Amino acid sequence: MIFGTDLQSEQVIDLWRRRDEWWQQDSLDLSRISSLDSAGLALLVKWAKAVLARGGQPLLVGASADIHTLATLYGVASLFQPIAQQTEDS
């Protein structure tokens, strides 16, 4: 699943309602995300825990350095496979 450009509380409400569409995936494409807040990160954490519970390895594809930094600051980066970061050259 490819997310839109924002992963903030407003989008989280909609994504949570539609989670049956994407919740069973082991990887999420975040390459278009330019804005993430703590609600967005919390959604990713819940998804990662669901993936881990079923024996998968959650992977955030194309995650920006900001997403990696926020996950590290909140102490949850270890839930994800090494985050495939998007660089400024990408």
Tab-separated table of C-alpha atoms in Angstrom:
chain	number	residue	atom	x	y	z
A	1	MET	CA	0.000	0.000	0.000
A	2	ILE	CA	1.198	3.457	-0.842
A	3	PHE	CA	0.167	6.159	1.579
A	4	GLY	CA	-0.594	9.752	0.584
A	5	THR	CA	1.638	12.695	1.460
A	6	ASP	CA	0.531	13.093	5.092
A	7	LEU	CA	0.340	10.602	7.912
A	8	GLN	CA	-1.144	12.717	10.661
A	9	SER	CA	-4.106	12.389	13.011
A	10	GLU	CA	-6.644	13.382	10.351
A	11	GLN	CA	-5.417	10.703	7.920
A	12	VAL	CA	-4.955	8.142	10.709
A	13	ILE	CA	-8.699	8.160	11.418
A	14	ASP	CA	-9.456	7.245	7.803
A	15	LEU	CA	-6.620	4.717	7.558
A	16	TRP	CA	-7.760	3.024	10.762
A	17	ARG	CA	-11.281	2.650	9.342
A	18	ARG	CA	-9.819	1.145	6.148
A	19	ARG	CA	-7.209	-1.031	7.850
A	20	ASP	CA	-8.712	-4.240	6.405
A	21	GLU	CA	-7.360	-3.029	3.046
A	22	TRP	CA	-3.723	-2.870	4.185
A	23	TRP	CA	-3.281	-4.267	7.703
A	24	GLN	CA	-2.141	-7.741	6.541
A	25	GLN	CA	0.757	-6.401	4.461
A	26	ASP	CA	4.278	-6.859	5.830
A	27	SER	CA	5.636	-3.760	4.086
A	28	LEU	CA	4.307	-0.260	3.624
A	29	ASP	CA	5.470	2.225	1.024
A	30	LEU	CA	6.035	5.554	2.769
A	31	SER	CA	8.013	7.155	-0.053
A	32	ARG	CA	5.380	9.857	-0.598
A	33	ILE	CA	5.002	10.774	3.088
A	34	SER	CA	6.248	14.294	3.716
A	35	SER	CA	4.501	14.889	7.042
A	36	LEU	CA	4.181	12.521	9.995
A	37	ASP	CA	3.011	13.214	13.535
A	38	SER	CA	2.829	11.091	16.679
A	39	ALA	CA	-0.621	9.736	15.692
A	40	GLY	CA	0.828	8.553	12.390
A	41	LEU	CA	3.743	6.929	14.142
A	42	ALA	CA	1.363	5.276	16.642
A	43	LEU	CA	-0.576	3.777	13.730
A	44	LEU	CA	2.651	2.400	12.262
A	45	VAL	CA	3.580	0.931	15.648
A	46	LYS	CA	0.189	-0.823	15.964
A	47	TRP	CA	0.573	-2.173	12.430
A	48	ALA	CA	4.140	-3.358	13.157
A	49	LYS	CA	3.015	-5.162	16.307
A	50	ALA	CA	0.245	-6.893	14.325
A	51	VAL	CA	2.783	-7.984	11.686
A	52	LEU	CA	5.157	-9.285	14.374
A	53	ALA	CA	2.307	-11.136	16.123
A	54	ARG	CA	1.610	-13.124	12.967
A	55	GLY	CA	5.312	-13.913	12.503
A	56	GLY	CA	6.125	-11.316	9.833
A	57	GLN	CA	8.794	-8.630	9.705
A	58	PRO	CA	7.384	-5.098	9.315
A	59	LEU	CA	9.219	-3.040	6.720
A	60	LEU	CA	8.782	0.643	5.964
A	61	VAL	CA	9.823	1.165	2.346
A	62	GLY	CA	11.041	4.562	1.222
A	63	ALA	CA	10.766	6.065	4.696
A	64	SER	CA	12.333	9.508	5.005
A	65	ALA	CA	15.060	10.380	7.471
A	66	ASP	CA	12.402	12.305	9.441
A	67	ILE	CA	10.343	9.140	9.900
A	68	HIS	CA	13.435	7.242	11.000
A	69	THR	CA	14.357	10.043	13.425
A	70	LEU	CA	10.867	10.199	14.947
A	71	ALA	CA	10.750	6.401	15.363
A	72	THR	CA	14.160	6.517	17.035
A	73	LEU	CA	13.171	9.392	19.342
A	74	TYR	CA	10.071	7.497	20.450
A	75	GLY	CA	12.121	4.333	20.941
A	76	VAL	CA	10.162	2.254	18.424
A	77	ALA	CA	12.591	2.011	15.487
A	78	SER	CA	13.531	-1.514	16.559
A	79	LEU	CA	9.993	-2.720	15.721
A	80	PHE	CA	10.721	-2.313	12.043
A	81	GLN	CA	13.142	-4.051	9.728
A	82	PRO	CA	15.939	-1.651	8.930
A	83	ILE	CA	14.003	1.228	7.476
A	84	ALA	CA	14.757	1.618	3.782
A	85	GLN	CA	15.341	5.351	3.816
A	86	GLN	CA	14.581	7.760	1.075
A	87	THR	CA	17.503	10.062	0.362
A	88	GLU	CA	17.408	13.572	-1.032
A	89	ASP	CA	18.849	12.153	-4.266
A	90	SER	CA	15.970	9.662	-4.609
